[in-house]
Short mmCIF file of N, CA, C and O in Angstrom, two decimals:
data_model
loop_
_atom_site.label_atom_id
_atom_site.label_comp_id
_atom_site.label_asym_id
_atom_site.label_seq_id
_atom_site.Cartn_x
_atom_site.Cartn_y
_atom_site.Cartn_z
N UNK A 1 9.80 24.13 -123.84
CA UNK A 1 9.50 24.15 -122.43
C UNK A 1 10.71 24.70 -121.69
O UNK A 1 11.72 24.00 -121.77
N UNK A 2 10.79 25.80 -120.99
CA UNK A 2 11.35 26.30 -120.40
C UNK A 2 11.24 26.86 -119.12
O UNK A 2 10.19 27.35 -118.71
N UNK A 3 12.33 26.81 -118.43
CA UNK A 3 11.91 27.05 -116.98
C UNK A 3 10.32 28.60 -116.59
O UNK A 3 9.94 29.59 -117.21
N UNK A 4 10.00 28.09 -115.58
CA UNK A 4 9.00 28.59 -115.16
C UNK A 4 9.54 30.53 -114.20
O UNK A 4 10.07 30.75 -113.11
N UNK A 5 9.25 31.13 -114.90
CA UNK A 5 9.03 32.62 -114.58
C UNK A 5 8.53 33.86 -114.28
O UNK A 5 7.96 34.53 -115.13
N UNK A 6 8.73 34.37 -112.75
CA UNK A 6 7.97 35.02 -112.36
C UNK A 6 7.17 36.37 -112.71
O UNK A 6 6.27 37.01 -112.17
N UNK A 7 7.80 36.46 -113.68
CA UNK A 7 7.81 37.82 -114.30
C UNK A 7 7.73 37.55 -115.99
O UNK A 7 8.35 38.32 -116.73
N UNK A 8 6.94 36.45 -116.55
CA UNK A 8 7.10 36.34 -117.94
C UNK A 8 5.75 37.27 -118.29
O UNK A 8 5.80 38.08 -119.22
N UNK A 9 4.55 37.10 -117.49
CA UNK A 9 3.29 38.05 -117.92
C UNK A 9 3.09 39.20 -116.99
O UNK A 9 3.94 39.11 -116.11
N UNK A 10 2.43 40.10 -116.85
CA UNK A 10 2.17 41.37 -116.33
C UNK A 10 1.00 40.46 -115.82
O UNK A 10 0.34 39.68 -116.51
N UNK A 11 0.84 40.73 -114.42
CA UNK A 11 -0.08 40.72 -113.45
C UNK A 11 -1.75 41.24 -113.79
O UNK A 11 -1.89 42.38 -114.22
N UNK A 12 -2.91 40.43 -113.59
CA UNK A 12 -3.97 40.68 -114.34
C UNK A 12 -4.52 41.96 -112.71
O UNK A 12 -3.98 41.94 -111.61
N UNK A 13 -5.35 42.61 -113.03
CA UNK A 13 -6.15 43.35 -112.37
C UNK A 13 -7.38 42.78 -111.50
O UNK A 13 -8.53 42.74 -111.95
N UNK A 14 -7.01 42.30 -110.04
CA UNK A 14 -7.97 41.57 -108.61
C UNK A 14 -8.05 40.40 -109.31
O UNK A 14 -9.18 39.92 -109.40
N UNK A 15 -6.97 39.71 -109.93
CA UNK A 15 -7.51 38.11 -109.99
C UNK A 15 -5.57 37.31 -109.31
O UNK A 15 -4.71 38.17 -109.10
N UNK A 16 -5.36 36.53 -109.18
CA UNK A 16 -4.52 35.52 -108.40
C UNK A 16 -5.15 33.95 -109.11
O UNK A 16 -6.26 33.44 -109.04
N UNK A 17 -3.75 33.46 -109.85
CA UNK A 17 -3.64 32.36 -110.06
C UNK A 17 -2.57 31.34 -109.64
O UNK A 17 -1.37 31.53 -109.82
N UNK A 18 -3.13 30.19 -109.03
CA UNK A 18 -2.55 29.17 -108.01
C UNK A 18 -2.39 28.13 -109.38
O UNK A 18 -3.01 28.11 -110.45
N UNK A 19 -1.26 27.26 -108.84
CA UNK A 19 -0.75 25.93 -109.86
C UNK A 19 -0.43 25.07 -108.51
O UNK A 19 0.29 25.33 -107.54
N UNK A 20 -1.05 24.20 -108.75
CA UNK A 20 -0.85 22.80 -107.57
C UNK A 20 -0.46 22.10 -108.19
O UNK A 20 -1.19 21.95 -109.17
N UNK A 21 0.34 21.52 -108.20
CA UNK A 21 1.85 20.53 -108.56
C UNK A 21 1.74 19.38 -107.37
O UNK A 21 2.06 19.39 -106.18
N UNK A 22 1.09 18.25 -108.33
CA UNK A 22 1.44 16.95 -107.47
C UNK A 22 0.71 15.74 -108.10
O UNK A 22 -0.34 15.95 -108.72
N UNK A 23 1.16 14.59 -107.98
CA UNK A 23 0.77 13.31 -108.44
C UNK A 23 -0.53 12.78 -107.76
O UNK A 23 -0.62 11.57 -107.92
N UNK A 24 -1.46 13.25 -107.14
CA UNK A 24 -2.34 12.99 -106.79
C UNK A 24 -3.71 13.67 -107.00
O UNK A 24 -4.02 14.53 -106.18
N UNK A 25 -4.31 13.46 -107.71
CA UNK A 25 -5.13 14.08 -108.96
C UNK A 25 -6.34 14.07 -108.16
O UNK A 25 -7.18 14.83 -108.65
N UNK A 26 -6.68 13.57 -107.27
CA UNK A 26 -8.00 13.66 -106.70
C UNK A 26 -7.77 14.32 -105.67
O UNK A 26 -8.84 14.79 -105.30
N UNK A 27 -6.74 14.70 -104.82
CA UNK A 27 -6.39 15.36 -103.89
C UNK A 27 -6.24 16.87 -104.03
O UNK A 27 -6.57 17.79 -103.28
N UNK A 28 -5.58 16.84 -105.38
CA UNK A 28 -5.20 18.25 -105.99
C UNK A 28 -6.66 19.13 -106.32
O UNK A 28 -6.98 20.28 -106.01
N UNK A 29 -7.32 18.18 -106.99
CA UNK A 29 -8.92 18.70 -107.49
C UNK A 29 -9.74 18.89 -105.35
O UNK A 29 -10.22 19.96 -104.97
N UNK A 30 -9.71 18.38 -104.98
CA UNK A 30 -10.49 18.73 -103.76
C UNK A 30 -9.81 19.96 -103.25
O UNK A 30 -10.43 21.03 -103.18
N UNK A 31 -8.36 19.82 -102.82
CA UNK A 31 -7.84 21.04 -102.67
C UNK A 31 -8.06 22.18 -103.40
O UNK A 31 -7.85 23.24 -102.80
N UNK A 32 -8.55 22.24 -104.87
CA UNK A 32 -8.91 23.08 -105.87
C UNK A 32 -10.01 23.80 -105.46
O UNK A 32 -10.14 24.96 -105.09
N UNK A 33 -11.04 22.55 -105.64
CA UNK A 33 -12.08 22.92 -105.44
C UNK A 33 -12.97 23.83 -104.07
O UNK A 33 -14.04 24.38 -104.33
N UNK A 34 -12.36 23.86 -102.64
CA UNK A 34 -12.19 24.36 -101.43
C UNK A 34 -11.28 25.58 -101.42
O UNK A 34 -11.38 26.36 -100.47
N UNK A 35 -10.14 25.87 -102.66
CA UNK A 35 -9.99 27.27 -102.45
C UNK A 35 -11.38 27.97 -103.16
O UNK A 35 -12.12 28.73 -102.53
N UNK A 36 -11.60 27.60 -104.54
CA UNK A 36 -12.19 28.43 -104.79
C UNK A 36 -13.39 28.64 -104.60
O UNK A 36 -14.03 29.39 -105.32
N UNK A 37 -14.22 27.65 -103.00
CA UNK A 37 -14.92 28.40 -102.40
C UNK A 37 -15.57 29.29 -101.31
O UNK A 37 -16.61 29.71 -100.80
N UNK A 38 -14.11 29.29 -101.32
CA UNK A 38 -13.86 30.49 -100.10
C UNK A 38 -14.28 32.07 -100.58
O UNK A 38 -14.00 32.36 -101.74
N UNK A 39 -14.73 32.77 -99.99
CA UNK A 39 -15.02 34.17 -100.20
C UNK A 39 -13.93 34.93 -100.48
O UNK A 39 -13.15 35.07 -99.53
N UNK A 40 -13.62 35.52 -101.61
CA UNK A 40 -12.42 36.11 -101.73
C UNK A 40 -13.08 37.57 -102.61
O UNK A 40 -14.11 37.59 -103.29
N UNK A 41 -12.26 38.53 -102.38
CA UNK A 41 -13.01 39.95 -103.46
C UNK A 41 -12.56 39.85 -104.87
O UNK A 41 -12.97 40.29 -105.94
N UNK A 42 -11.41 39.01 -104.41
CA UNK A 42 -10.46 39.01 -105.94
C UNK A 42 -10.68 37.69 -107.02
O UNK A 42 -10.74 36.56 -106.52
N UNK A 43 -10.80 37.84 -108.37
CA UNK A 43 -11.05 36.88 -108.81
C UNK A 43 -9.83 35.26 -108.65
O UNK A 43 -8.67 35.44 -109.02
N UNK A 44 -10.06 34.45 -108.34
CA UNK A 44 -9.11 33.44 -107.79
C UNK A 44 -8.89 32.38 -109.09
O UNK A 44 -9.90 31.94 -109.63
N UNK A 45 -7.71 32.03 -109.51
CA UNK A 45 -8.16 30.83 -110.46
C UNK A 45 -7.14 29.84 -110.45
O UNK A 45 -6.05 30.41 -110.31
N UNK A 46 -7.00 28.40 -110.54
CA UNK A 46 -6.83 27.20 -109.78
C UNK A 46 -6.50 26.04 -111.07
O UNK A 46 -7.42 25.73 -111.82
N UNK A 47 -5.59 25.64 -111.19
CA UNK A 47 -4.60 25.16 -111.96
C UNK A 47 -4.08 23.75 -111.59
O UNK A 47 -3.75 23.52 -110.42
N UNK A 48 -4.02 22.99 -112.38
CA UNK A 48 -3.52 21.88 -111.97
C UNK A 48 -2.57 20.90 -112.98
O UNK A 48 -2.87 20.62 -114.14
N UNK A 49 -1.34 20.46 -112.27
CA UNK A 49 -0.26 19.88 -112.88
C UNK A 49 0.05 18.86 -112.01
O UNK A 49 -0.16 18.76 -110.80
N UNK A 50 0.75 17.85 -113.07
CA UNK A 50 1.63 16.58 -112.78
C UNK A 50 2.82 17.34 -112.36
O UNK A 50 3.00 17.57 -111.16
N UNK A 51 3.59 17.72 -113.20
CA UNK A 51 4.67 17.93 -112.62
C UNK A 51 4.79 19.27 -113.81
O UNK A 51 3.98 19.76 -114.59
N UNK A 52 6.14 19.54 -113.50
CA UNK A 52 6.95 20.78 -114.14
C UNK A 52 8.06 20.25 -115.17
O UNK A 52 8.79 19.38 -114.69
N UNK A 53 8.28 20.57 -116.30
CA UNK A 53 7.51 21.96 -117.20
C UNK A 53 6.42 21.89 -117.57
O UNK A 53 5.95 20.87 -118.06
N UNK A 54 5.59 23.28 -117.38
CA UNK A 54 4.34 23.28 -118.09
C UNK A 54 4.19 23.10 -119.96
O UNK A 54 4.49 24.21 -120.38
N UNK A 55 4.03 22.63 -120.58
CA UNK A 55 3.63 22.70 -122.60
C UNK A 55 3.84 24.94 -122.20
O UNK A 55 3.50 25.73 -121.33
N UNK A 56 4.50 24.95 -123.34
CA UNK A 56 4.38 26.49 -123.62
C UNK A 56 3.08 26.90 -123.98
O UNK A 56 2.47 25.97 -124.51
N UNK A 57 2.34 28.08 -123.88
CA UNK A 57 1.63 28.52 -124.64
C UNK A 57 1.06 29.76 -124.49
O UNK A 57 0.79 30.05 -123.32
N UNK A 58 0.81 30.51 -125.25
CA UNK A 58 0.78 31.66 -125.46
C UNK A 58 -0.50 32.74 -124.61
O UNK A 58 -0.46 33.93 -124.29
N UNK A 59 -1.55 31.72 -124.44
CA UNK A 59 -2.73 31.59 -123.54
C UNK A 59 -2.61 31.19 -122.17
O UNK A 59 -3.67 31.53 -121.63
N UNK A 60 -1.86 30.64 -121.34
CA UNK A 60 -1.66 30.41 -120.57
C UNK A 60 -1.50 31.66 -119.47
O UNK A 60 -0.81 32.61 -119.84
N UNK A 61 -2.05 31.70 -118.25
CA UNK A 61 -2.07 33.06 -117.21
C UNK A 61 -1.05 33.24 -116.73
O UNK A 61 -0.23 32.34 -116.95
N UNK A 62 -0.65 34.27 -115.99
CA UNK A 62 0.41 34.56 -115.15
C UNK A 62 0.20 33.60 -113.95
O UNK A 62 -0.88 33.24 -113.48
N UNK A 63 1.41 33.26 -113.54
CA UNK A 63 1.51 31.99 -112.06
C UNK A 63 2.06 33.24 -111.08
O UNK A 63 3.05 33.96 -111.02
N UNK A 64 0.56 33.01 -110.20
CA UNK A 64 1.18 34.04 -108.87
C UNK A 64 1.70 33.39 -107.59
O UNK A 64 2.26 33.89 -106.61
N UNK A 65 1.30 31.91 -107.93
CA UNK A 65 2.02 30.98 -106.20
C UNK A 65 1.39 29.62 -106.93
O UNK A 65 0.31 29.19 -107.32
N UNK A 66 3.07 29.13 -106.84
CA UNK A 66 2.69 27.39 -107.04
C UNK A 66 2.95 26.49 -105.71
O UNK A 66 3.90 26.52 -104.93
N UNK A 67 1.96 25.81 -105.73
CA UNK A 67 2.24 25.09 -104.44
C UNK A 67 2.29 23.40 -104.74
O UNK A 67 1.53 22.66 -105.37
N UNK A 68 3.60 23.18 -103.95
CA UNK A 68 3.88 21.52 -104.65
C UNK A 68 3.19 21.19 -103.14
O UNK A 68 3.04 21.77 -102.06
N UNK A 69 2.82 19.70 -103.84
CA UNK A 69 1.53 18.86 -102.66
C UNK A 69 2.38 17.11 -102.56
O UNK A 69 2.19 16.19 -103.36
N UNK A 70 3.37 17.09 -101.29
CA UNK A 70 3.70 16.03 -101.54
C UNK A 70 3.40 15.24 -100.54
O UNK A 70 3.51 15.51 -99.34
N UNK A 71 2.79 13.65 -101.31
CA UNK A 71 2.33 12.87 -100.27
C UNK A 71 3.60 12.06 -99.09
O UNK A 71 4.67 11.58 -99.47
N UNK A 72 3.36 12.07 -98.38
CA UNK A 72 4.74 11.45 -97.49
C UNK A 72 5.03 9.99 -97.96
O UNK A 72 6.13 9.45 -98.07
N UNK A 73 3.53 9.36 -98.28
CA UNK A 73 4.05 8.03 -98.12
C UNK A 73 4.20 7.63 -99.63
O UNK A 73 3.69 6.62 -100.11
N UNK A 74 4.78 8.31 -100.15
CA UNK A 74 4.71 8.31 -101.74
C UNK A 74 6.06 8.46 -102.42
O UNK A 74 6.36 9.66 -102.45
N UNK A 75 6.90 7.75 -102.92
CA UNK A 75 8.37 7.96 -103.50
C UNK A 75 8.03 9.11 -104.44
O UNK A 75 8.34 10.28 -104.20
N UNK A 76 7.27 8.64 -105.70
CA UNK A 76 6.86 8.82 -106.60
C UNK A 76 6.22 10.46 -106.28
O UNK A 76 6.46 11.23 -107.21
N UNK A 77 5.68 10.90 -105.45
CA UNK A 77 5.25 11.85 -105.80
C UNK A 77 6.54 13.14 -104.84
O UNK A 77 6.36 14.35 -104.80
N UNK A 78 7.66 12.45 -104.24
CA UNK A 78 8.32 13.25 -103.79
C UNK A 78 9.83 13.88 -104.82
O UNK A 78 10.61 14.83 -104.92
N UNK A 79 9.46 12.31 -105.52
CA UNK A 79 10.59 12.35 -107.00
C UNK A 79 10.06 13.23 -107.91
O UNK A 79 10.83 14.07 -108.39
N UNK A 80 8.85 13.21 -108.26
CA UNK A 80 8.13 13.91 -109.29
C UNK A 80 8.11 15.65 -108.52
O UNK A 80 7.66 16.62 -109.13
N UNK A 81 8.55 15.69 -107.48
CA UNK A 81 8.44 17.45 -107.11
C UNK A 81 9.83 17.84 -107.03
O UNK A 81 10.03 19.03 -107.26
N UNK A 82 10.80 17.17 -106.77
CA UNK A 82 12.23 17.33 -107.07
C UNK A 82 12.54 17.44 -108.45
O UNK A 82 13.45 18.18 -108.83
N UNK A 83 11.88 16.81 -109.18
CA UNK A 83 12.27 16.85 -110.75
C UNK A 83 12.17 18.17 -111.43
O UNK A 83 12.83 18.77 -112.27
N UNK A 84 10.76 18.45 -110.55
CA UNK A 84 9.71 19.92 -111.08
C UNK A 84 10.38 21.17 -110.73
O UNK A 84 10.26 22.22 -111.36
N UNK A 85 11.32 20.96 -109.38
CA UNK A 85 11.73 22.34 -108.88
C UNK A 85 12.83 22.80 -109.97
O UNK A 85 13.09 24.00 -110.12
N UNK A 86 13.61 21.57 -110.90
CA UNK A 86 14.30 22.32 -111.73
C UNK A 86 14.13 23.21 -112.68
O UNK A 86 15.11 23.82 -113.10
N UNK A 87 12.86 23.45 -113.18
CA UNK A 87 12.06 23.80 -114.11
C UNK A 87 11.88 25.59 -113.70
O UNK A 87 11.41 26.31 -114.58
N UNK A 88 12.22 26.13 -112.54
CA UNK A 88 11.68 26.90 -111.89
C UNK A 88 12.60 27.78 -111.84
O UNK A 88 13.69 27.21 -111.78
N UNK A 89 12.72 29.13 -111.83
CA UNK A 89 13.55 29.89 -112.25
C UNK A 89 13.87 30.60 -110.40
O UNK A 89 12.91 30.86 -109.68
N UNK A 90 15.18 30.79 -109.96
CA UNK A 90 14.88 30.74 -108.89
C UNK A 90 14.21 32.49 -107.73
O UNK A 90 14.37 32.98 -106.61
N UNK A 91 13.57 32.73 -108.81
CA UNK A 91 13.28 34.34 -108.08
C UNK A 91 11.78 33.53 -107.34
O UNK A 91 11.22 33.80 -106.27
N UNK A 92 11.39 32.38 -108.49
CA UNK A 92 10.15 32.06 -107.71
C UNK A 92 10.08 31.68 -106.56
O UNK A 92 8.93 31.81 -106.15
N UNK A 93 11.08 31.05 -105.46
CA UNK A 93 11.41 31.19 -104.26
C UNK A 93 11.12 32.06 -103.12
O UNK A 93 10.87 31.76 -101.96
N UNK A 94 11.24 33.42 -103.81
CA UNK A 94 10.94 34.74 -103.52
C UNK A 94 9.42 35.10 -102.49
O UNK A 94 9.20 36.20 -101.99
N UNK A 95 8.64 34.05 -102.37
CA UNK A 95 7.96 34.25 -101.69
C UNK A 95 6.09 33.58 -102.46
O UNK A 95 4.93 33.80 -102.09
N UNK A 96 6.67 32.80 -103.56
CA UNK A 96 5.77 32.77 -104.70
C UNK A 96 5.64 31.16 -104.99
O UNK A 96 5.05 30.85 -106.02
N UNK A 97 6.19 29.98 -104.07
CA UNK A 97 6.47 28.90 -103.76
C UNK A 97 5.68 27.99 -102.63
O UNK A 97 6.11 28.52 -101.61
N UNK A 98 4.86 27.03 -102.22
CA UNK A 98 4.66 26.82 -101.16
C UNK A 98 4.93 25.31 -101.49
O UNK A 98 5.04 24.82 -102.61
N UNK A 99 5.03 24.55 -100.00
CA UNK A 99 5.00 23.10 -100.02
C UNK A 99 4.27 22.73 -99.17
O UNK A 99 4.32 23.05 -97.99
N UNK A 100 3.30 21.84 -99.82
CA UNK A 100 2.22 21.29 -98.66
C UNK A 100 2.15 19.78 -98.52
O UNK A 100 1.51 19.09 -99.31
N UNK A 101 2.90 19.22 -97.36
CA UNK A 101 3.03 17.42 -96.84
C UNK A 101 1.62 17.12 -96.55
O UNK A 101 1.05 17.72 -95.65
N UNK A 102 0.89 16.06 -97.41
CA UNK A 102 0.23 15.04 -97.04
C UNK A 102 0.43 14.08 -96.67
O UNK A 102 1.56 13.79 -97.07
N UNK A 103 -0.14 12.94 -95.87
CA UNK A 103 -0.22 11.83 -95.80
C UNK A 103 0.44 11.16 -94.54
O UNK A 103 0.65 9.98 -94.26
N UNK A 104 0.74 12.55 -93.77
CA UNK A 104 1.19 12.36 -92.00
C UNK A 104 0.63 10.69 -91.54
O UNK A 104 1.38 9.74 -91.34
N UNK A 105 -0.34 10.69 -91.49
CA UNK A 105 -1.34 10.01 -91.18
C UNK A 105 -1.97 8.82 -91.65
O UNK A 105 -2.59 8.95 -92.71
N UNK A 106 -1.97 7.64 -91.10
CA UNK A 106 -2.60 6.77 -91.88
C UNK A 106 -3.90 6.28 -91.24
O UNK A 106 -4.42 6.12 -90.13
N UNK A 107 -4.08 6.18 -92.21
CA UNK A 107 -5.77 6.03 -92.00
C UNK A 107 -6.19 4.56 -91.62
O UNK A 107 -5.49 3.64 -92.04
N UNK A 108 -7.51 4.25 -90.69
CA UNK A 108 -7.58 3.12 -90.02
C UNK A 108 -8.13 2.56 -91.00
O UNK A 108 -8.45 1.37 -90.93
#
């Protein structure tokens, strides 16, 4: 397992693959599930992780934008995305990174 790289596969032809990175497994899957049904021309495909490093493997797609999903009111899932960013090689920064805060809000 080795850090995560932007440039380890050659880019597939009209498809884009997303990795959502976060401890909240039902959140991550809804968020999943709402990109990919949005109208897009390009084929879209939607990935999901605990944390970082990914298991190596040889099958695995090119990562075109990972987006860490951290809940606010959550230690655990803000520790678990700090852990992950080490994993990450830093060109992915580059514009190929997002962070998305949940949990502003508490619910009545």
């Amino acid at each position: 397992m080795s850090a995560l790289r932007p440039l380890d596969k050659l880019p597939g032809l009209n498809t884009a693959t997303i990795l959502l990175v976060g401890t909240e497994d039902a959140l991550l899957q809804q968020l999943a599930d709402s990109m990919l049904k949005a109208d897009c021309t390009s084929e879209l495909k939607v990935h999901l992780a605990r944390s970082l490093p990914l298991p190596c493997s040889v099958n695995r797609p090119r990562i075109d934008l990972i987006v860490f999903v951290v809940n606010l009111h959550s230690k655990l899932s803000l520790q678990s995305v700090e852990e992950s960013l080490c994993h990450l090689d830093a060109a992915f920064f580059l514009g190929k990174v997002a962070f998305l805060a949940t949990g502003d809000r508490r619910l009545p």
